[in-house]
Amino acid sequence: MENTQYRQNKSGLSVAQQDQITAAAQILREGGTVAFPTETVYGLGADVTNPDAINKIYQIKQRPIDHPLIVHISDISHLHYWAQAIPDSAWLLANHFWPGPLTLILQRSRRIPDSVTGGQDSVGLRIPAHPVALALLDTLGPEKALAAPSANRFGRISPTTAAHVREELAAAVDMILDGGACEVGLESTIISFYDQSPKLLRPGGIAVSALESALDSPVMLAYKISQTIRTSGSLPAHYAPETPLKIYSTKHLWDRALALAAQGSRVLVMTWSDIDQSQPSDQSIQHFSMPADPITYGQQLYAKLRQFDQAAFDYMIVEALPDNPSWLAITDRLQRASYNPFDNKQN
Ligand code: TXA
Ligand code: MG
């Protein structure tokens, strides 16, 4: 445990934060739930080895019980404890990208209960790159781990600040640890090694190109066709604001906004390019300019969607993103946010 001490001292947490973490660990040991920060989004955590605590997560999130949870660990040496038959290429990615926004789907060990995996024989594991999350895991000890989905209601936008969690779940969770705004702002990349060769189940904080260059081989993009693998992010309507969200090309964006405004709708237009310069003004249209690079766009996206949701627009119109792999995760989230089961197609 010398290692643990070293990490906690190095993490730069204040005494007050350490005290909070000690209290949070106690709640978790007693079967409670704690929301905690990670570098991607806030997680809603419970002790992996306690099925009653795990059930609380499903109840709080109103999530179907066959949708598996990601298990968070603090050290790569714990991987053997929770997973088995780990391929070399999975070790390679774990060594390369952990702690970081990458989840590996592996064969579960017998220590992972059915409640965590929805009965599947695989388990999703990652080491989060956040000092509060790591200190919490270290305080719990090496034979514990935290099952944690994003700390939002099923299908809604993931929280990227403690205030988001408070707004949505405060009454339901036992404690919320505040670790500031999440640095990445989008969920982890999920890659499955369950049947050995790597398959991308969800684009996220680590670019596919970075995975491919670490592996020196291509990764199959399986996330649009994963009907048989139960990844909740693969349901079409997900990560969704309450306000209907539509994506239009740069060319049609303002025409569509003006047409909706002409029908009496209040419209929020979210762009990233400099298209806005010469646009007509209309009292019913509010314009917001997002960063033109995917890293900062990704950091801000969920917080902005929440903010605009609260401003009670009739529509959010989003400028289509560049067709470039570095925008893959953001494009994926916006497409799911825009999905309307009453439309025949995604906008
Ligand atoms: O960045 C993240 O991954 C955040 C933070 C809190 O770590 N967590 C997160 O969890 O996004 P959640 O539950 O909202 O999304 C996890 C996704 C779900 O779509 C789930 O179905 C999938 O991971 N998943 C988990 N275990 C799986 C497994 N064994 N096989 C296939 N998919 C799995
Ligand atoms: Mg989620």
Coordinates of C-alpha atoms and ligand atoms in Angstrom, one line a residue:
M1 CA 0.0 0.0 0.0
E2 CA 3.0 2.4 -0.1
N3 CA 2.0 3.1 -3.6
T4 CA -1.4 4.3 -2.6
Q5 CA 0.0 6.7 0.0
Y6 CA 2.3 8.1 -2.7
R7 CA -0.6 8.7 -5.1
Q8 CA -2.7 10.4 -2.5
N9 CA 0.1 12.7 -1.5
K10 CA 0.9 13.5 -5.0
S11 CA -2.7 14.1 -6.0
G12 CA -2.7 17.5 -4.3
L13 CA -6.1 17.2 -2.6
S14 CA -6.9 19.4 0.3
V15 CA -7.5 18.0 3.8
A16 CA -11.2 18.9 3.4
Q17 CA -11.4 16.9 0.2
Q18 CA -9.6 14.0 1.8
D19 CA -12.1 14.1 4.6
Q20 CA -15.0 14.0 2.1
I21 CA -13.4 11.1 0.3
T22 CA -13.1 9.2 3.6
A23 CA -16.8 9.8 4.3
A24 CA -17.7 8.8 0.8
A25 CA -15.8 5.6 1.1
Q26 CA -17.6 4.8 4.3
I27 CA -21.0 5.4 2.6
L28 CA -19.9 3.0 -0.2
R29 CA -18.8 0.3 2.2
E30 CA -22.2 0.5 3.8
G31 CA -24.0 0.0 0.5
G32 CA -24.7 3.6 -0.4
T33 CA -24.3 5.5 -3.6
V34 CA -21.8 8.4 -4.2
A35 CA -21.6 10.6 -7.3
F36 CA -18.0 11.4 -8.1
P37 CA -16.0 13.3 -10.8
T38 CA -14.0 11.7 -13.5
E39 CA -12.1 13.3 -16.4
T40 CA -15.0 12.4 -18.8
V41 CA -18.3 13.0 -16.9
Y42 CA -19.5 12.5 -13.4
G43 CA -20.2 8.9 -12.4
L44 CA -22.8 7.5 -10.0
G45 CA -20.9 4.9 -8.0
A46 CA -21.6 1.9 -5.9
D47 CA -19.5 -1.0 -4.6
V48 CA -19.2 -3.6 -7.4
T49 CA -19.4 -6.5 -4.9
N50 CA -22.7 -5.4 -3.3
P51 CA -25.7 -6.3 -5.5
D52 CA -28.1 -4.3 -3.4
A53 CA -26.0 -1.2 -3.9
I54 CA -25.8 -1.9 -7.6
N55 CA -29.6 -2.1 -7.7
K56 CA -29.9 1.3 -6.2
I57 CA -28.0 2.7 -9.2
Y58 CA -30.5 1.2 -11.6
Q59 CA -33.4 2.6 -9.6
I60 CA -31.9 6.1 -9.4
K61 CA -31.1 6.2 -13.1
Q62 CA -34.3 4.5 -14.1
R63 CA -32.1 2.4 -16.3
P64 CA -33.1 -1.0 -17.7
I65 CA -31.4 -3.7 -15.6
D66 CA -29.9 -5.5 -18.6
H67 CA -27.7 -2.5 -19.4
P68 CA -24.3 -3.2 -18.0
L69 CA -22.2 -0.8 -15.9
I70 CA -18.6 0.3 -16.3
V71 CA -16.3 -0.8 -13.4
H72 CA -13.7 1.7 -12.2
I73 CA -10.4 0.6 -10.8
S74 CA -7.4 2.6 -9.6
D75 CA -4.5 0.5 -10.7
I76 CA -3.6 -1.7 -13.7
S77 CA -2.4 -4.4 -11.4
H78 CA -6.1 -4.9 -10.3
L79 CA -7.2 -5.8 -13.9
H80 CA -6.5 -9.5 -13.4
Y81 CA -8.8 -9.5 -10.3
W82 CA -11.9 -8.4 -12.2
A83 CA -11.2 -9.7 -15.7
Q84 CA -9.7 -12.9 -17.3
A85 CA -8.3 -14.1 -20.6
I86 CA -7.1 -10.6 -21.2
P87 CA -5.5 -10.4 -24.7
D88 CA -2.1 -8.8 -25.2
S89 CA -3.5 -6.0 -27.2
A90 CA -5.9 -5.1 -24.4
W91 CA -2.9 -4.9 -22.0
L92 CA -1.1 -2.7 -24.5
L93 CA -4.0 -0.2 -24.6
A94 CA -4.4 -0.3 -20.8
N95 CA -0.7 0.5 -20.3
H96 CA -0.8 3.2 -23.0
F97 CA -4.0 5.0 -22.1
W98 CA -4.8 4.5 -18.4
P99 CA -5.6 6.4 -16.4
G100 CA -7.7 7.9 -19.1
P101 CA -11.0 8.0 -21.1
L102 CA -10.8 4.4 -22.4
T103 CA -13.1 1.5 -21.3
L104 CA -12.1 -2.0 -22.2
I105 CA -14.7 -4.8 -22.5
L106 CA -13.2 -8.0 -21.4
Q107 CA -14.3 -11.4 -20.1
R108 CA -15.4 -10.9 -16.5
S109 CA -13.8 -12.8 -13.6
R110 CA -16.1 -14.6 -11.1
R111 CA -15.8 -11.6 -8.7
I112 CA -18.1 -9.5 -10.9
P113 CA -21.7 -10.2 -10.1
D114 CA -24.5 -10.5 -12.7
S115 CA -26.1 -7.3 -11.4
V116 CA -23.2 -5.3 -12.8
T117 CA -23.1 -6.9 -16.3
G118 CA -26.8 -7.5 -16.9
G119 CA -25.9 -11.2 -16.9
Q120 CA -23.4 -10.9 -19.7
D121 CA -20.0 -12.6 -19.3
S122 CA -18.1 -9.5 -20.2
V123 CA -17.2 -6.5 -18.1
G124 CA -16.3 -2.9 -18.9
L125 CA -13.3 -1.6 -17.0
R126 CA -11.4 1.6 -16.8
I127 CA -9.0 3.7 -14.7
P128 CA -10.3 7.3 -14.5
A129 CA -7.8 10.1 -14.8
H130 CA -9.1 12.2 -11.9
P131 CA -7.4 12.7 -8.5
V132 CA -10.7 12.6 -6.6
A133 CA -11.8 9.3 -8.3
L134 CA -8.4 7.7 -7.8
A135 CA -8.2 8.8 -4.2
L136 CA -11.7 7.4 -3.5
L137 CA -10.8 4.1 -5.1
D138 CA -7.5 3.9 -3.2
T139 CA -9.3 4.6 0.0
L140 CA -11.7 1.7 -0.7
G141 CA -8.8 -0.6 -1.2
P142 CA -7.6 -3.0 -3.9
E143 CA -10.4 -5.6 -3.4
K144 CA -13.1 -3.0 -4.1
A145 CA -14.1 -1.2 -7.3
L146 CA -16.8 1.2 -8.3
A147 CA -19.5 0.4 -10.7
A148 CA -20.5 3.7 -12.1
P149 CA -22.6 4.8 -15.0
S150 CA -22.9 8.5 -15.9
A151 CA -24.8 10.3 -13.0
N152 CA -27.9 11.2 -15.0
R153 CA -31.3 9.7 -15.6
F154 CA -31.3 7.1 -18.4
G155 CA -31.3 8.7 -21.8
R156 CA -30.5 12.2 -20.7
I157 CA -27.4 14.3 -20.9
S158 CA -24.4 13.3 -18.9
P159 CA -23.3 15.7 -16.1
T160 CA -20.0 17.5 -16.4
T161 CA -20.2 19.4 -13.1
A162 CA -21.3 18.6 -9.6
A163 CA -24.1 21.2 -9.9
H164 CA -25.5 19.2 -12.9
V165 CA -25.7 16.1 -10.6
R166 CA -27.3 18.1 -7.8
E167 CA -30.0 19.4 -10.1
E168 CA -30.9 16.0 -11.5
L169 CA -30.2 13.5 -8.7
A170 CA -29.5 15.3 -5.4
A171 CA -32.4 13.8 -3.5
A172 CA -31.6 10.3 -4.7
V173 CA -27.9 9.9 -4.0
D174 CA -26.2 9.7 -0.6
M175 CA -23.3 12.0 -1.4
I176 CA -21.9 14.1 -4.3
L177 CA -18.2 14.7 -4.4
D178 CA -17.3 17.9 -6.2
G179 CA -14.1 17.8 -8.3
G180 CA -14.8 20.7 -10.6
A181 CA -15.7 20.7 -14.3
C182 CA -14.8 17.5 -16.2
E183 CA -11.8 18.0 -18.4
V184 CA -12.9 15.9 -21.4
G185 CA -16.6 16.4 -21.1
L186 CA -17.6 13.4 -23.2
E187 CA -17.8 9.8 -22.1
S188 CA -15.0 7.3 -22.5
T189 CA -14.2 5.5 -25.7
I190 CA -15.4 1.9 -25.4
I191 CA -13.5 -0.9 -27.1
S192 CA -14.4 -4.5 -26.8
F193 CA -11.9 -7.4 -26.7
Y194 CA -14.6 -9.8 -25.7
D195 CA -14.1 -11.9 -28.9
Q196 CA -10.4 -11.0 -29.0
S197 CA -10.2 -8.7 -32.0
P198 CA -10.8 -5.0 -31.0
K199 CA -14.2 -3.5 -31.8
L200 CA -15.2 0.1 -31.1
L201 CA -18.6 0.2 -29.3
R202 CA -18.7 3.9 -28.5
P203 CA -16.5 6.7 -29.8
G204 CA -15.3 9.0 -26.9
G205 CA -12.5 10.7 -25.2
I206 CA -9.7 8.8 -27.0
A207 CA -9.6 9.1 -30.8
V208 CA -9.9 5.9 -32.8
S209 CA -6.7 6.9 -34.7
A210 CA -4.8 7.0 -31.4
L211 CA -6.0 3.5 -30.6
E212 CA -5.1 2.3 -34.0
S213 CA -1.6 3.7 -33.9
A214 CA -1.0 2.2 -30.4
L215 CA -2.2 -1.2 -31.7
D216 CA -0.6 -0.8 -35.1
S217 CA -3.8 -2.4 -36.6
P218 CA -7.2 -1.2 -37.5
V219 CA -10.2 -1.2 -35.1
M220 CA -13.6 -2.3 -36.4
L221 CA -16.2 0.3 -35.9
A222 CA -19.1 -1.7 -34.4
Y223 CA -21.0 1.1 -32.6
K224 CA -23.7 1.7 -35.2
I225 CA -24.5 -1.9 -35.7
S226 CA -24.4 -3.2 -32.1
Q227 CA -28.0 -4.4 -31.7
T228 CA -26.8 -7.7 -30.3
I229 CA -24.3 -6.1 -27.8
R230 CA -26.3 -4.2 -25.2
T231 CA -24.6 -0.8 -25.1
S232 CA -27.1 1.7 -23.9
G233 CA -25.3 4.4 -25.9
S234 CA -26.2 2.4 -28.9
L235 CA -29.9 3.0 -28.6
P236 CA -30.7 5.7 -31.1
A237 CA -32.3 8.2 -28.7
H238 CA -29.7 9.0 -26.0
Y239 CA -27.7 11.9 -24.5
A240 CA -30.8 13.9 -25.2
P241 CA -32.0 17.3 -24.1
E242 CA -35.7 17.9 -23.5
T243 CA -35.8 20.5 -26.3
P244 CA -36.1 19.0 -29.8
L245 CA -32.6 19.2 -31.4
K246 CA -32.0 19.3 -35.1
I247 CA -28.8 19.2 -37.1
Y248 CA -28.6 21.1 -40.4
S249 CA -25.8 21.6 -42.9
T250 CA -24.0 25.0 -42.8
K251 CA -25.9 25.9 -46.0
H252 CA -29.4 25.3 -44.7
L253 CA -29.0 26.2 -41.1
W254 CA -30.2 29.8 -41.2
D255 CA -33.0 29.2 -43.6
R256 CA -34.4 26.5 -41.3
A257 CA -34.0 28.7 -38.3
L258 CA -35.8 31.6 -40.0
A259 CA -38.6 29.3 -41.2
L260 CA -39.2 28.1 -37.6
A261 CA -39.0 31.6 -36.2
A262 CA -41.6 32.7 -38.8
Q263 CA -44.0 30.0 -37.4
G264 CA -43.6 31.6 -34.0
S265 CA -40.9 29.3 -32.5
R266 CA -38.1 30.5 -30.3
V267 CA -34.9 29.0 -31.7
L268 CA -31.4 28.5 -30.5
V269 CA -28.8 28.2 -33.2
M270 CA -25.5 26.6 -32.3
T271 CA -22.7 27.0 -34.8
W272 CA -19.0 26.2 -34.9
S273 CA -17.9 27.8 -38.2
D274 CA -17.8 31.5 -38.9
I275 CA -21.0 31.3 -41.0
D276 CA -22.8 33.6 -38.5
Q277 CA -21.0 36.8 -39.6
S278 CA -23.5 37.8 -42.2
Q279 CA -26.7 36.4 -40.9
P280 CA -30.0 38.2 -40.6
S281 CA -31.1 39.0 -37.1
D282 CA -34.5 37.9 -35.8
Q283 CA -35.8 38.4 -32.3
S284 CA -36.9 34.8 -32.0
I285 CA -33.5 33.4 -32.8
Q286 CA -30.6 33.3 -30.4
H287 CA -27.2 32.4 -31.7
F288 CA -24.4 30.7 -29.8
S289 CA -20.9 30.2 -31.3
M290 CA -19.1 27.0 -30.2
P291 CA -15.4 26.5 -30.4
A292 CA -14.2 25.3 -33.8
D293 CA -11.9 22.6 -32.4
P294 CA -13.3 19.2 -31.2
I295 CA -11.5 19.2 -27.8
T296 CA -13.0 22.4 -26.5
Y297 CA -16.3 21.8 -28.3
G298 CA -16.5 18.4 -26.5
Q299 CA -15.6 20.0 -23.1
Q300 CA -18.5 22.5 -23.4
L301 CA -21.2 20.6 -25.3
Y302 CA -23.2 18.9 -22.4
A303 CA -23.1 22.0 -20.2
K304 CA -24.4 24.1 -23.1
L305 CA -27.1 21.7 -23.9
R306 CA -28.3 21.7 -20.3
Q307 CA -28.1 25.5 -20.2
F308 CA -30.1 25.9 -23.4
D309 CA -32.6 23.3 -22.3
Q310 CA -33.4 25.5 -19.2
A311 CA -33.9 28.5 -21.4
A312 CA -37.0 26.9 -22.8
F313 CA -36.4 27.3 -26.6
D314 CA -38.8 25.5 -28.9
Y315 CA -35.9 24.1 -31.0
M316 CA -32.2 23.8 -30.8
I317 CA -30.6 23.9 -34.2
V318 CA -27.0 22.7 -34.5
E319 CA -24.7 23.2 -37.4
A320 CA -23.5 19.9 -38.8
L321 CA -19.9 19.1 -37.8
P322 CA -16.9 18.6 -40.0
D323 CA -16.7 15.1 -41.5
N324 CA -13.4 14.3 -39.9
P325 CA -12.5 11.5 -37.5
S326 CA -11.5 13.9 -34.7
W327 CA -15.2 15.0 -34.5
L328 CA -16.6 11.4 -34.4
A329 CA -17.6 11.3 -30.7
I330 CA -19.3 14.6 -30.8
T331 CA -21.1 13.8 -34.1
D332 CA -22.3 10.6 -32.5
R333 CA -23.7 12.3 -29.4
L334 CA -25.4 15.0 -31.4
Q335 CA -27.0 12.5 -33.7
R336 CA -28.4 10.5 -30.8
A337 CA -29.5 13.8 -29.1
S338 CA -31.3 14.7 -32.3
Y339 CA -33.1 11.4 -32.8
N340 CA -36.8 11.7 -32.8
P341 CA -38.8 8.5 -33.0
F342 CA -41.6 10.3 -34.8
D343 CA -39.3 11.4 -37.6
N344 CA -38.4 8.7 -40.2
K345 CA -34.9 9.8 -40.3
Q346 CA -32.3 11.6 -38.1
N347 CA -31.8 15.2 -39.0
Ligands
TXA1 O1 -16.8 8.0 -19.4 C1 -17.5 7.1 -19.0 O2 -17.4 6.0 -19.5 C2 -18.4 7.4 -17.8 C3 -17.6 7.6 -16.6 C4 -18.5 7.8 -15.4 O3 -16.7 6.6 -16.4 N1 -19.4 6.3 -17.7 C5 -20.3 6.1 -18.6 O4 -21.2 5.0 -18.1 O5 -20.5 6.7 -19.6 P1 -22.6 4.7 -18.8 O6 -23.2 3.6 -18.0 O7 -23.4 5.9 -18.9 O8 -22.2 4.2 -20.2 C6 -21.5 3.0 -20.2 C7 -21.7 2.2 -21.5 C8 -23.2 1.8 -21.6 O9 -23.6 2.1 -22.9 C9 -23.1 0.3 -21.3 O10 -24.1 -0.4 -22.0 C10 -21.7 0.0 -21.9 O11 -20.9 1.1 -21.5 N2 -21.1 -1.2 -21.3 C11 -20.8 -1.4 -20.0 N3 -20.4 -2.7 -19.8 C12 -20.5 -3.3 -21.0 C13 -20.3 -4.6 -21.5 N4 -19.9 -5.6 -20.6 N5 -20.5 -4.9 -22.8 C14 -21.0 -3.9 -23.6 N6 -21.2 -2.7 -23.2 C15 -21.0 -2.3 -21.9
MG2 MG -24.6 7.3 -19.7

